[in-house]
Coordinates of C-alpha atoms in Angstrom, one line a residue:
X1 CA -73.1 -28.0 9.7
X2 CA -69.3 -29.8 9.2
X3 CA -68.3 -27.2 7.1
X4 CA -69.3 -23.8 8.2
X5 CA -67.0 -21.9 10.3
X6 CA -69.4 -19.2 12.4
X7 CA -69.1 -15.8 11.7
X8 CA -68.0 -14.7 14.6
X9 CA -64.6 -16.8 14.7
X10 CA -63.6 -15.8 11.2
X11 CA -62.2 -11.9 12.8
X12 CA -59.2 -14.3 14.3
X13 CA -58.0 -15.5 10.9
X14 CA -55.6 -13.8 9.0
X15 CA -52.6 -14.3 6.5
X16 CA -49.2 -14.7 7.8
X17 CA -47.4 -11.9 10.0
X18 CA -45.2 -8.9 8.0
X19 CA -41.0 -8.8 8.3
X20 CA -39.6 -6.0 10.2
X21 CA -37.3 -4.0 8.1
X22 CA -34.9 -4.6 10.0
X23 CA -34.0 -7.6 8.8
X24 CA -33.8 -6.5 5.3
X25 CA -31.2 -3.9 6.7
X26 CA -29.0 -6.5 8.6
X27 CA -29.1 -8.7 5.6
X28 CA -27.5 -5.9 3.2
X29 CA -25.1 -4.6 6.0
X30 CA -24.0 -8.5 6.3
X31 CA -23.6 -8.8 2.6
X32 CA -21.4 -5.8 2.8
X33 CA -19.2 -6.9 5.4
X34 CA -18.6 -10.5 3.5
X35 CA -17.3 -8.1 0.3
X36 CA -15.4 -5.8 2.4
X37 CA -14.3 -8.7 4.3
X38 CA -13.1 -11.0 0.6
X39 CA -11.3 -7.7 -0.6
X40 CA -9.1 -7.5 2.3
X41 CA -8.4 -11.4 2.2
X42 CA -7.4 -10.3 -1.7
X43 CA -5.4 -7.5 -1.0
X44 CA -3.4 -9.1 1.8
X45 CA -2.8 -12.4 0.2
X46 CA -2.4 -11.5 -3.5
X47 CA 1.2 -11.1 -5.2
X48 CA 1.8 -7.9 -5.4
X49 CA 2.9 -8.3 -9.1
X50 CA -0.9 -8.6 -9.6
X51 CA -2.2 -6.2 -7.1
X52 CA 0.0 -3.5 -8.6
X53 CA -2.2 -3.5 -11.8
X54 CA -4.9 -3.3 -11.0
X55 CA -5.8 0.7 -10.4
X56 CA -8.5 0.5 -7.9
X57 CA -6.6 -1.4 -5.3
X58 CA -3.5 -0.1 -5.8
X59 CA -3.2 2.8 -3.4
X60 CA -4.9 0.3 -1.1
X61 CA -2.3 -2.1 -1.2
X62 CA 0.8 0.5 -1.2
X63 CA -0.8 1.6 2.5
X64 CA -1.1 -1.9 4.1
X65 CA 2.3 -2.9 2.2
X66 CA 4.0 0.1 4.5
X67 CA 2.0 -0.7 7.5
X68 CA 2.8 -4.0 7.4
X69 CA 6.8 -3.9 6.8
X70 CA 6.7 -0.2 9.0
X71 CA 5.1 -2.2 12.0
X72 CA 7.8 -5.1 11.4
X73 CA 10.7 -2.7 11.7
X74 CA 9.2 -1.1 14.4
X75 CA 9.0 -4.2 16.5
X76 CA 12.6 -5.6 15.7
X77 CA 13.6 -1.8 16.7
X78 CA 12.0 -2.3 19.8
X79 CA 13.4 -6.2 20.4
X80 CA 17.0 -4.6 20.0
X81 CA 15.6 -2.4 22.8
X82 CA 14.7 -4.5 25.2
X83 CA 17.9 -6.8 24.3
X84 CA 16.4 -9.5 22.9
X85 CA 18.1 -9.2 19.5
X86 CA 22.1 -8.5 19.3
X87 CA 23.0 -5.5 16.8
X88 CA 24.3 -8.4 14.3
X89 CA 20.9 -10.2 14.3
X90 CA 18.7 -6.7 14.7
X91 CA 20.9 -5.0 11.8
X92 CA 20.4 -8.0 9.3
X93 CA 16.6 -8.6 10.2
X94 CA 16.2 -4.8 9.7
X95 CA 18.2 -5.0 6.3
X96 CA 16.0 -8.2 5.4
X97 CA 13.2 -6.4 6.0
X98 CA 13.7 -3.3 4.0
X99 CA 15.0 -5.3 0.9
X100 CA 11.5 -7.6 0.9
X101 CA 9.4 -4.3 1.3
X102 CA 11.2 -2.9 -2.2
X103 CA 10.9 -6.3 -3.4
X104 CA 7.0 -6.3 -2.9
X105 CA 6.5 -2.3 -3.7
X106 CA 8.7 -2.2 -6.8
X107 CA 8.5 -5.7 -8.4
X108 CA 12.8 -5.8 -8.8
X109 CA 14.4 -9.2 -7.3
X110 CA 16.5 -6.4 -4.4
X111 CA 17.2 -9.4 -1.9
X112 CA 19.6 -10.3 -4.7
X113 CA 21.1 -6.8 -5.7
X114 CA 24.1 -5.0 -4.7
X115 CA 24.1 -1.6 -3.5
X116 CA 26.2 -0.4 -6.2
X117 CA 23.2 -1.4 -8.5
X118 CA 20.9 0.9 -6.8
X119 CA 22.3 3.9 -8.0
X120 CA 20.8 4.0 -11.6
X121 CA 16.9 3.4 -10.0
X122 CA 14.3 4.2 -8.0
X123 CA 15.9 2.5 -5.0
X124 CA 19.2 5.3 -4.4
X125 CA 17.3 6.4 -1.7
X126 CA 17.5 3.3 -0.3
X127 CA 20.8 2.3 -0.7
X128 CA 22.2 4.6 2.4
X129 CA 20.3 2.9 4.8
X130 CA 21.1 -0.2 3.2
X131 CA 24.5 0.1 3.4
X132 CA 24.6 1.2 7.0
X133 CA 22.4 -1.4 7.9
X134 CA 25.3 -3.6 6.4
X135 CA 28.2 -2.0 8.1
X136 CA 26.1 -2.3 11.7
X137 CA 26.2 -6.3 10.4
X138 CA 29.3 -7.6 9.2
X139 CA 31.6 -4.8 10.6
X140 CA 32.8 -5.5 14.5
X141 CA 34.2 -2.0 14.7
X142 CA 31.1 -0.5 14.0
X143 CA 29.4 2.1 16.3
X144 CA 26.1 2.7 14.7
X145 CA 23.2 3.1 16.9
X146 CA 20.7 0.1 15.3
X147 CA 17.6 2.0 16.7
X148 CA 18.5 5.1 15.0
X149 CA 18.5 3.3 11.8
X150 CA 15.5 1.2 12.5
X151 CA 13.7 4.1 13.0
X152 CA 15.4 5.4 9.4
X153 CA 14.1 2.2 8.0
X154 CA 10.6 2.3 9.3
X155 CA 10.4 6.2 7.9
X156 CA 11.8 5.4 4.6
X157 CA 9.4 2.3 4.6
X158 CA 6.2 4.7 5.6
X159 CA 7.4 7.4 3.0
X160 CA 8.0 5.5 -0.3
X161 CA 5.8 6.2 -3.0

């Protein structure tokens, strides 16, 4: 009699409960976010050298290369505003931060060129600003208008190609 289970007791046994698919599904959409969330890591923290050659991130990187640098003259626009920067200090941070943006979209060492060298490239577009930006600086007689030309810098910035 030790090792007979009664009939009657044997309808409550059964193998273990099913998963919900549910869980499948939150598994994949988590494994998905981790990728998505690696690929912007890489694409933000990358050289730009690199990210520039490889095709499929590419246009990625171009976009939140002017968003960034857009977004960082828009602020120092703004901080000249509200008086926090001087024209001096807003003009050269402006100037500093359009010459890193063509550094970073282009690959060419522009913190480091003169204005007379951007004629022959790609950068003669650029090189008005710039040199505005400059005069705003360095020249006391000066009367341009610093948010005008942050807002030149920010749409030059969100309009290179």
């Amino acid at each position: 009699m030790c090792g007979r289970v009664p009939d009657d007791l044997l309808k409550f046994v059964s193998g273990p409960p099913g998963y919900s698919w549910w869980w499948l599904w939150l598994g994949c959409v988590l494994v998905v976010l981790v990728i998505a969330w690696y690929t912007v890591l890489l694409v933000a923290t990358m050289p730009s050298q690199k990210l520039r050659g490889i095709p499929a991130i590419r246009s990625l990187h171009s976009r939140v290369l002017r968003y960034r640098f857009a977004r960082t003259a828009r602020e120092i626009t703004r901080r000249h505003r509200h008086e926090e920067l001087s024209r001096v200090q807003a003009s050269a941070a402006l100037s500093r931060t359009l010459r890193s943006f063509l550094h970073q979209a282009t690959g060419r060492r522009v913190q480091y060129m003169q204005l007379r060298a951007f004629a022959d490239t790609e950068l003669a577009s650029a090189a008005t600003v710039l040199e505005a930006l400059g005069e705003a600086q360095f020249d006391d007689t000066s009367t341009a208008d610093v948010d005008r030309l942050g807002a030149r810098t920010e749409e030059l910035i969100r309009s290179w190609s």
